[in-house]
Amino acid sequence: MTDEQPQEKYVYREPGQIPAQTPPPTKVLTDFTKKFKSKIPAISKKKVITLAIVLLFLLTAVLAINLLAQKQQDQAPPAPRQITADEPSPSENPSNAEIAKRVGELTAKLDNMIDYGKKVQYPIVDLAISFDK
Amino acid sequence: MPANSLIINRLSSIVIALLLVFFANFSPIFAQTQTPLEKAQADYNFQYTKYKDSQEAYYTSKASYMSFKTAIAKTDAYNKTKAYLDQTDQLYLTFIALLKEYANSINWDKTDLQKETFAKLSQTEIDYITDHKNRVANTKTLEELPPLADELKTHLKDTTEPTFNKNLAMLELAQVEATLSDFNSLSRILDRIVIFKLRAGETQAVLSNWNSEIASIRTSTEKDVQDAKTKLDSFKDTSLSSGQLNEISNYTQDGQSELKRSKPLFEELVRIL
């Protein structure tokens, strides 16, 4: 009689099946998370609270600026003035401040007048596409 | 200890949430500061850079194909040429969008010109170029691309550029007319004030010369505007040659220069008032 060597129990596995010795993925993730957390320096409660307050303040400021900008954008532009033939409206008797403002607006328009021929350059492209020799 | 770490964890989560909300709100502030005209100009500049890049890629692939004549070189030449034509179409579409924003910056209510005419001319070109872009996208072989390029070249030369010239002439004239309207409105108010002050005995030189100077500027500018309108109306087509555009520009540029002469007069008068 020959001694029979004890045989390992054969476990059939489908191709691609994870071998039994490999730890399950969730344990791998848990181990990684624990290692990562142990490397984060301890942060004091006071510092976290201070940071939260600062960020809250900044957020409030940003929201306020956004709201203000939105309000300015939403304001409808003044209706264009209807200019009749020659006579200005009899009711026009603006104050000096209003005159100064209108002069400022007109001079700004004069400064911003565009020479379209120079400013707006028509694109010139090369469309001589050929693959003949 | 465990209670403390729970509090710290919760506070950390709040801090992270605040950070995310902060950055989500921060970028719109900068996005809002660009006007539509500035954005259109930036878009056009960007597309022009992309056009130059695609042109370079086309030249390189063409040289390679002409040298080696392999199937791979041909495929590469086809892809790069197709991308180049597509980018050319895109460049013109962005240019039209830029012209439209220039038109939006003018108050057309103060002119005799119709903004709808301007818009109609632009739309015709948009339709053609969009159709051309689609046809380029639907090509399958390199041989289909040169005829499409020739067709676009002919259309740009014979139709698009003259249409743009007409649009530019309209922009120039509308700008001068709208500014002249504002000038007339303000100068009439100031005329009355100056007359009142002169009757009250004030003797500053600027007051004495105000009426004659403003009248001179008004007369010259109105004549330039009328001459430009007459010239534009005489070219009945929906397009203008470069020479015809220059003829109209000469009048509108003179009108601009006349109006700009009034700036120191207005500023001086405001100082006196």
Short mmCIF file of C-alpha atoms in Angstrom, two decimals, chain A:
data_model
loop_
_atom_site.label_atom_id
_atom_site.label_comp_id
_atom_site.label_asym_id
_atom_site.label_seq_id
_atom_site.Cartn_x
_atom_site.Cartn_y
_atom_site.Cartn_z
CA MET A 1 0.00 0.00 0.00
CA THR A 2 1.36 3.24 -0.94
CA ASP A 3 0.96 6.29 1.24
CA GLU A 4 -1.37 8.67 -0.38
CA GLN A 5 -0.39 12.22 -0.03
CA PRO A 6 -3.16 14.30 1.34
CA GLN A 7 -4.63 16.20 -1.56
CA GLU A 8 -5.91 19.73 -1.44
CA LYS A 9 -9.56 19.98 -2.00
CA TYR A 10 -10.05 21.06 -5.63
CA VAL A 11 -12.27 24.09 -6.01
CA TYR A 12 -13.57 24.63 -9.51
CA ARG A 13 -13.52 28.28 -10.64
CA GLU A 14 -14.90 29.90 -13.77
CA PRO A 15 -12.38 31.74 -15.89
CA GLY A 16 -11.84 35.26 -14.49
CA GLN A 17 -13.17 34.36 -11.09
CA ILE A 18 -11.19 35.94 -8.25
CA PRO A 19 -9.13 33.35 -6.41
CA ALA A 20 -10.26 32.67 -2.86
CA GLN A 21 -6.99 33.91 -1.35
CA THR A 22 -7.44 37.51 -2.68
CA PRO A 23 -9.22 39.79 -0.18
CA PRO A 24 -12.58 41.14 -1.40
CA PRO A 25 -12.53 44.64 -3.01
CA THR A 26 -14.40 46.27 -0.13
CA LYS A 27 -11.68 45.26 2.33
CA VAL A 28 -9.02 46.67 0.01
CA LEU A 29 -10.88 49.98 -0.09
CA THR A 30 -11.35 50.04 3.67
CA ASP A 31 -7.61 49.37 4.26
CA PHE A 32 -6.67 52.13 1.79
CA THR A 33 -9.04 54.61 3.46
CA LYS A 34 -7.58 53.82 6.90
CA LYS A 35 -4.01 54.35 5.60
CA PHE A 36 -5.01 57.62 3.93
CA LYS A 37 -6.79 58.95 7.04
CA SER A 38 -3.80 58.15 9.24
CA LYS A 39 -1.64 60.40 7.03
CA ILE A 40 -3.95 63.47 7.38
CA PRO A 41 -2.61 65.72 10.15
CA ALA A 42 -4.94 66.32 13.02
CA ILE A 43 -6.77 69.63 12.60
CA SER A 44 -7.97 71.45 15.66
CA LYS A 45 -11.65 72.20 16.01
CA LYS A 46 -10.90 75.90 16.41
CA LYS A 47 -9.13 76.13 13.04
CA VAL A 48 -11.96 74.36 11.25
CA ILE A 49 -14.54 76.73 12.76
CA THR A 50 -12.43 79.78 11.81
CA LEU A 51 -12.07 78.52 8.22
CA ALA A 52 -15.81 77.89 7.99
CA ILE A 53 -16.60 81.42 9.18
CA VAL A 54 -14.15 82.99 6.71
CA LEU A 55 -15.59 81.00 3.81
CA LEU A 56 -19.13 81.88 4.82
CA PHE A 57 -18.18 85.56 4.81
CA LEU A 58 -16.56 85.26 1.38
CA LEU A 59 -19.56 83.42 0.00
CA THR A 60 -21.92 86.13 1.28
CA ALA A 61 -19.75 88.79 -0.38
CA VAL A 62 -19.68 86.91 -3.68
CA LEU A 63 -23.45 86.41 -3.65
CA ALA A 64 -24.02 90.10 -2.88
CA ILE A 65 -21.77 91.17 -5.78
CA ASN A 66 -23.52 88.74 -8.09
CA LEU A 67 -26.95 90.04 -7.09
CA LEU A 68 -25.82 93.62 -7.65
CA ALA A 69 -24.40 92.84 -11.06
CA GLN A 70 -27.57 90.95 -11.97
CA LYS A 71 -29.70 93.89 -10.85
CA GLN A 72 -27.70 96.30 -13.02
CA GLN A 73 -28.01 94.00 -16.03
CA ASP A 74 -31.74 93.57 -15.53
CA GLN A 75 -32.42 97.29 -15.52
CA ALA A 76 -34.08 98.14 -18.81
CA PRO A 77 -32.15 100.64 -20.92
CA PRO A 78 -33.86 104.02 -21.27
CA ALA A 79 -36.21 104.25 -24.24
CA PRO A 80 -34.59 105.94 -27.26
CA ARG A 81 -35.39 109.60 -27.43
CA GLN A 82 -37.88 110.42 -30.20
CA ILE A 83 -36.37 113.38 -31.97
CA THR A 84 -38.93 115.44 -33.89
CA ALA A 85 -37.97 117.50 -36.91
CA ASP A 86 -36.51 120.75 -35.63
CA GLU A 87 -37.88 121.97 -32.34
CA PRO A 88 -36.81 120.34 -29.10
CA SER A 89 -39.54 119.55 -26.61
CA PRO A 90 -40.78 122.73 -24.88
CA SER A 91 -40.60 120.95 -21.56
CA GLU A 92 -36.84 120.41 -21.90
CA ASN A 93 -35.20 122.62 -19.33
CA PRO A 94 -32.55 120.47 -17.78
CA SER A 95 -30.51 121.46 -14.79
CA ASN A 96 -26.79 122.18 -15.06
CA ALA A 97 -26.04 118.76 -13.64
CA GLU A 98 -28.23 117.10 -16.25
CA ILE A 99 -26.58 119.15 -18.99
CA ALA A 100 -23.13 118.16 -17.76
CA LYS A 101 -24.21 114.51 -17.77
CA ARG A 102 -25.57 114.73 -21.31
CA VAL A 103 -22.46 116.50 -22.53
CA GLY A 104 -20.38 113.74 -20.95
CA GLU A 105 -22.45 111.11 -22.74
CA LEU A 106 -22.16 112.86 -26.09
CA THR A 107 -18.41 113.42 -25.81
CA ALA A 108 -17.98 109.74 -24.90
CA LYS A 109 -19.93 108.79 -28.03
CA LEU A 110 -17.77 111.12 -30.10
CA ASP A 111 -14.63 109.52 -28.67
CA ASN A 112 -15.94 106.02 -29.35
CA MET A 113 -16.99 106.60 -32.96
CA ILE A 114 -15.56 103.80 -35.05
CA ASP A 115 -13.89 103.94 -38.43
CA TYR A 116 -15.48 100.70 -39.56
CA GLY A 117 -13.34 100.48 -42.67
CA LYS A 118 -10.22 100.24 -40.53
CA LYS A 119 -11.62 98.56 -37.43
CA VAL A 120 -13.56 95.75 -39.09
CA GLN A 121 -11.15 93.76 -41.20
CA TYR A 122 -12.77 91.36 -43.67
CA PRO A 123 -11.00 87.98 -43.33
CA ILE A 124 -8.78 87.01 -46.26
CA VAL A 125 -8.42 83.25 -46.70
CA ASP A 126 -6.50 80.96 -49.04
CA LEU A 127 -8.89 78.64 -50.84
CA ALA A 128 -6.60 77.47 -53.64
CA ILE A 129 -7.00 73.81 -52.68
CA SER A 130 -5.62 71.39 -55.21
CA PHE A 131 -3.83 68.03 -55.13
CA ASP A 132 -2.78 68.01 -58.74
CA LYS A 133 0.91 68.32 -59.54
#
